[in-house]
Amino acid sequence: MSLSLRALTNSGFAGEASGIDLTRPLAREDVRAIDDAMDQYGVLVFHDQRFTDETQMAFSRNFGELEFSNGAELYKERRLPQMEMADISNLDTSGKLRPADDHMRLTALGNRLWHSDASFRAIPAKYSLLSARIVPGVGGNTEFADMRAAYDALDDDLKAEIAELITEHSNAHSREQIGIPKASYGEENQIKLRPVRQRLVRHDARTGRKSLYLSAHIGAIVGWPAPEARMFIRDLIEHATQRKFVYAHAWKPWDLVMWDNRTTMHRARRYNDLGEVRDMRRTTIRGEGVTVEQVQAAA
Ligand code: OGA
Ligand code: MN
């Protein structure tokens, strides 16, 4: 069978895809159809895809090279053996719920801020693919915001003002916002927290569209005083995450949601993570290049 698509919002942001089993090797035309659908919708939802970690990685590799998970790079302790699998769960290495004061739990709460995955890497992520294995009974949605529509809705003066702006992204900035100090990552990880530079407005050659490249990881705008930069980014995020730009996904087990980090932001929503299991696994496709020449950003 071939890919069928239907829009999930009135604006045409986010699509539901069906008619294809992603756990088996795909034909080249199917991969191309999914890439085209990603360009159109920014977010694609597939139901009933019974992935193992191996088949999820194999499917993901159709779209490019896999990144190592940031968590796997920062922490020695890992539940999932493969470096390419990001563990988006509330479980520890023995499969038990993480307690309230667990450091990994607290860091993972940063996913509840609007962000774009791995925007703190010099070459930031292209697609993310999140597979739901176990979902809680209540809560734990993931919300997605359309950064192309958010850009289009800006007035022309603002578009002109931001056209050439360069921002600095670090995983430490997002965690700092929820009270996790940079020092708590340990001396050995400080180099990975160094800010990288990204364009605030991205242009996509495939579609000819522009998008706002926003993320909770942004801590500075090059050449701007810090408080003014942070306030401006806050205002832009508030604009870009109005409900009219958002699709909220309520998970069922074995859903696979794919999103384009270059044209969308997302955030996790609250659930009872001390009492219910949520086991999600993410693979992430490395982007195709820098958005701006990298220089050593000021720490
Ligand atoms: C992610 C992420 C949100 C969620 O996997 O990158 O931000 O709802 N997840 O778990
Ligand atoms: Mn994320």
PDB file of C-alpha atoms in Angstrom, residues 33-140:
ATOM      1  CA  ALA A  33       6.926  10.496  -0.273  1.00  0.00           C
ATOM      2  CA  ILE A  34       7.599  10.819   3.469  1.00  0.00           C
ATOM      3  CA  ASP A  35      10.260  13.499   2.885  1.00  0.00           C
ATOM      4  CA  ASP A  36       7.821  15.436   0.685  1.00  0.00           C
ATOM      5  CA  ALA A  37       5.086  15.092   3.315  1.00  0.00           C
ATOM      6  CA  MET A  38       7.515  16.378   5.977  1.00  0.00           C
ATOM      7  CA  ASP A  39       8.211  19.443   3.827  1.00  0.00           C
ATOM      8  CA  GLN A  40       4.495  20.061   3.566  1.00  0.00           C
ATOM      9  CA  TYR A  41       3.286  19.313   7.116  1.00  0.00           C
ATOM     10  CA  GLY A  42       6.345  19.725   9.389  1.00  0.00           C
ATOM     11  CA  VAL A  43       4.968  16.994  11.669  1.00  0.00           C
ATOM     12  CA  LEU A  44       3.767  13.529  10.652  1.00  0.00           C
ATOM     13  CA  VAL A  45       1.834  11.114  12.851  1.00  0.00           C
ATOM     14  CA  PHE A  46       1.847   7.359  12.101  1.00  0.00           C
ATOM     15  CA  HIS A  47      -0.226   4.942  14.180  1.00  0.00           C
ATOM     16  CA  ASP A  48       0.417   1.341  15.101  1.00  0.00           C
ATOM     17  CA  GLN A  49       4.110   1.111  14.200  1.00  0.00           C
ATOM     18  CA  ARG A  50       5.449  -1.696  16.398  1.00  0.00           C
ATOM     19  CA  PHE A  51       9.095  -0.768  16.407  1.00  0.00           C
ATOM     20  CA  THR A  52      11.978  -2.410  18.206  1.00  0.00           C
ATOM     21  CA  ASP A  53      14.975  -0.133  18.801  1.00  0.00           C
ATOM     22  CA  GLU A  54      16.653  -1.844  15.822  1.00  0.00           C
ATOM     23  CA  THR A  55      13.774  -1.315  13.392  1.00  0.00           C
ATOM     24  CA  GLN A  56      13.326   2.268  14.582  1.00  0.00           C
ATOM     25  CA  MET A  57      17.008   2.969  13.878  1.00  0.00           C
ATOM     26  CA  ALA A  58      16.788   1.224  10.493  1.00  0.00           C
ATOM     27  CA  PHE A  59      13.717   3.259   9.475  1.00  0.00           C
ATOM     28  CA  SER A  60      15.327   6.499  10.717  1.00  0.00           C
ATOM     29  CA  ARG A  61      18.497   5.924   8.672  1.00  0.00           C
ATOM     30  CA  ASN A  62      16.433   6.353   5.491  1.00  0.00           C
ATOM     31  CA  PHE A  63      16.549  10.093   6.210  1.00  0.00           C
ATOM     32  CA  GLY A  64      20.215  10.592   7.062  1.00  0.00           C
ATOM     33  CA  GLU A  65      22.852   9.947   9.683  1.00  0.00           C
ATOM     34  CA  LEU A  66      21.695   9.370  13.280  1.00  0.00           C
ATOM     35  CA  GLU A  67      22.919  11.639  16.074  1.00  0.00           C
ATOM     36  CA  PHE A  68      24.110  10.229  19.357  1.00  0.00           C
ATOM     37  CA  SER A  69      21.630  10.999  22.095  1.00  0.00           C
ATOM     38  CA  ASN A  70      22.587  14.017  24.159  1.00  0.00           C
ATOM     39  CA  GLY A  71      21.688  12.193  27.381  1.00  0.00           C
ATOM     40  CA  ALA A  72      23.837   9.230  26.379  1.00  0.00           C
ATOM     41  CA  GLU A  73      26.743  11.598  25.752  1.00  0.00           C
ATOM     42  CA  LEU A  74      26.374  13.504  29.024  1.00  0.00           C
ATOM     43  CA  TYR A  75      25.674  10.627  31.401  1.00  0.00           C
ATOM     44  CA  LYS A  76      27.398   7.305  31.828  1.00  0.00           C
ATOM     45  CA  GLU A  77      24.274   5.700  33.222  1.00  0.00           C
ATOM     46  CA  ARG A  78      22.063   4.423  30.390  1.00  0.00           C
ATOM     47  CA  ARG A  79      18.958   2.245  30.170  1.00  0.00           C
ATOM     48  CA  LEU A  80      19.134   1.807  26.380  1.00  0.00           C
ATOM     49  CA  PRO A  81      22.420   0.370  25.137  1.00  0.00           C
ATOM     50  CA  GLN A  82      22.552   2.131  21.747  1.00  0.00           C
ATOM     51  CA  MET A  83      24.036   5.636  21.726  1.00  0.00           C
ATOM     52  CA  GLU A  84      21.601   6.551  18.917  1.00  0.00           C
ATOM     53  CA  MET A  85      18.504   5.917  21.050  1.00  0.00           C
ATOM     54  CA  ALA A  86      17.443   8.853  23.217  1.00  0.00           C
ATOM     55  CA  ASP A  87      15.658   7.581  26.304  1.00  0.00           C
ATOM     56  CA  ILE A  88      12.617   9.839  26.697  1.00  0.00           C
ATOM     57  CA  SER A  89      11.213   7.914  29.658  1.00  0.00           C
ATOM     58  CA  ASN A  90      10.871   8.235  33.408  1.00  0.00           C
ATOM     59  CA  LEU A  91      12.618   4.903  34.075  1.00  0.00           C
ATOM     60  CA  ASP A  92      16.016   4.163  35.564  1.00  0.00           C
ATOM     61  CA  THR A  93      18.462   1.485  34.394  1.00  0.00           C
ATOM     62  CA  SER A  94      16.596  -1.219  36.290  1.00  0.00           C
ATOM     63  CA  GLY A  95      13.232  -0.185  34.794  1.00  0.00           C
ATOM     64  CA  LYS A  96      11.929   1.496  37.963  1.00  0.00           C
ATOM     65  CA  LEU A  97      10.295   4.937  38.112  1.00  0.00           C
ATOM     66  CA  ARG A  98      12.811   7.672  38.853  1.00  0.00           C
ATOM     67  CA  PRO A  99      12.287   9.332  42.236  1.00  0.00           C
ATOM     68  CA  ALA A 100      11.422  13.027  42.679  1.00  0.00           C
ATOM     69  CA  ASP A 101      14.977  14.268  43.262  1.00  0.00           C
ATOM     70  CA  ASP A 102      16.622  12.172  40.519  1.00  0.00           C
ATOM     71  CA  HIS A 103      18.983  14.345  38.458  1.00  0.00           C
ATOM     72  CA  MET A 104      18.002  12.749  35.112  1.00  0.00           C
ATOM     73  CA  ARG A 105      14.325  13.295  35.914  1.00  0.00           C
ATOM     74  CA  LEU A 106      14.911  16.957  36.693  1.00  0.00           C
ATOM     75  CA  THR A 107      16.968  17.535  33.554  1.00  0.00           C
ATOM     76  CA  ALA A 108      14.284  15.842  31.444  1.00  0.00           C
ATOM     77  CA  LEU A 109      11.750  18.382  32.745  1.00  0.00           C
ATOM     78  CA  GLY A 110      13.507  20.831  30.405  1.00  0.00           C
ATOM     79  CA  ASN A 111      11.608  19.115  27.565  1.00  0.00           C
ATOM     80  CA  ARG A 112       8.526  20.916  28.851  1.00  0.00           C
ATOM     81  CA  LEU A 113       9.958  24.205  27.568  1.00  0.00           C
ATOM     82  CA  TRP A 114       9.320  24.968  23.901  1.00  0.00           C
ATOM     83  CA  HIS A 115      12.422  23.884  22.000  1.00  0.00           C
ATOM     84  CA  SER A 116      13.937  22.521  18.837  1.00  0.00           C
ATOM     85  CA  ASP A 117      16.013  19.365  19.332  1.00  0.00           C
ATOM     86  CA  ALA A 118      19.774  19.731  19.367  1.00  0.00           C
ATOM     87  CA  SER A 119      19.696  23.387  18.355  1.00  0.00           C
ATOM     88  CA  PHE A 120      22.752  23.587  20.656  1.00  0.00           C
ATOM     89  CA  ARG A 121      24.836  21.573  18.186  1.00  0.00           C
ATOM     90  CA  ALA A 122      26.879  23.408  15.563  1.00  0.00           C
ATOM     91  CA  ILE A 123      25.107  21.268  12.963  1.00  0.00           C
ATOM     92  CA  PRO A 124      21.639  21.117  14.451  1.00  0.00           C
ATOM     93  CA  ALA A 125      19.152  18.280  14.012  1.00  0.00           C
ATOM     94  CA  LYS A 126      16.943  17.746  10.993  1.00  0.00           C
ATOM     95  CA  TYR A 127      14.178  15.271  11.892  1.00  0.00           C
ATOM     96  CA  SER A 128      13.323  13.693  15.229  1.00  0.00           C
ATOM     97  CA  LEU A 129      11.342  10.449  15.397  1.00  0.00           C
ATOM     98  CA  LEU A 130       9.593   9.634  18.659  1.00  0.00           C
ATOM     99  CA  SER A 131       8.114   6.188  19.218  1.00  0.00           C
ATOM    100  CA  ALA A 132       5.618   5.624  22.039  1.00  0.00           C
ATOM    101  CA  ARG A 133       6.071   2.251  23.726  1.00  0.00           C
ATOM    102  CA  ILE A 134       4.163   2.842  26.994  1.00  0.00           C
ATOM    103  CA  VAL A 135       1.992   5.907  27.611  1.00  0.00           C
ATOM    104  CA  PRO A 136       0.405   7.205  30.827  1.00  0.00           C
ATOM    105  CA  GLY A 137      -3.376   7.143  31.296  1.00  0.00           C
ATOM    106  CA  VAL A 138      -3.581  10.907  31.780  1.00  0.00           C
ATOM    107  CA  GLY A 139      -1.490  13.784  30.402  1.00  0.00           C
ATOM    108  CA  GLY A 140       1.885  13.582  28.703  1.00  0.00           C
TER     109      GLY A 140
END
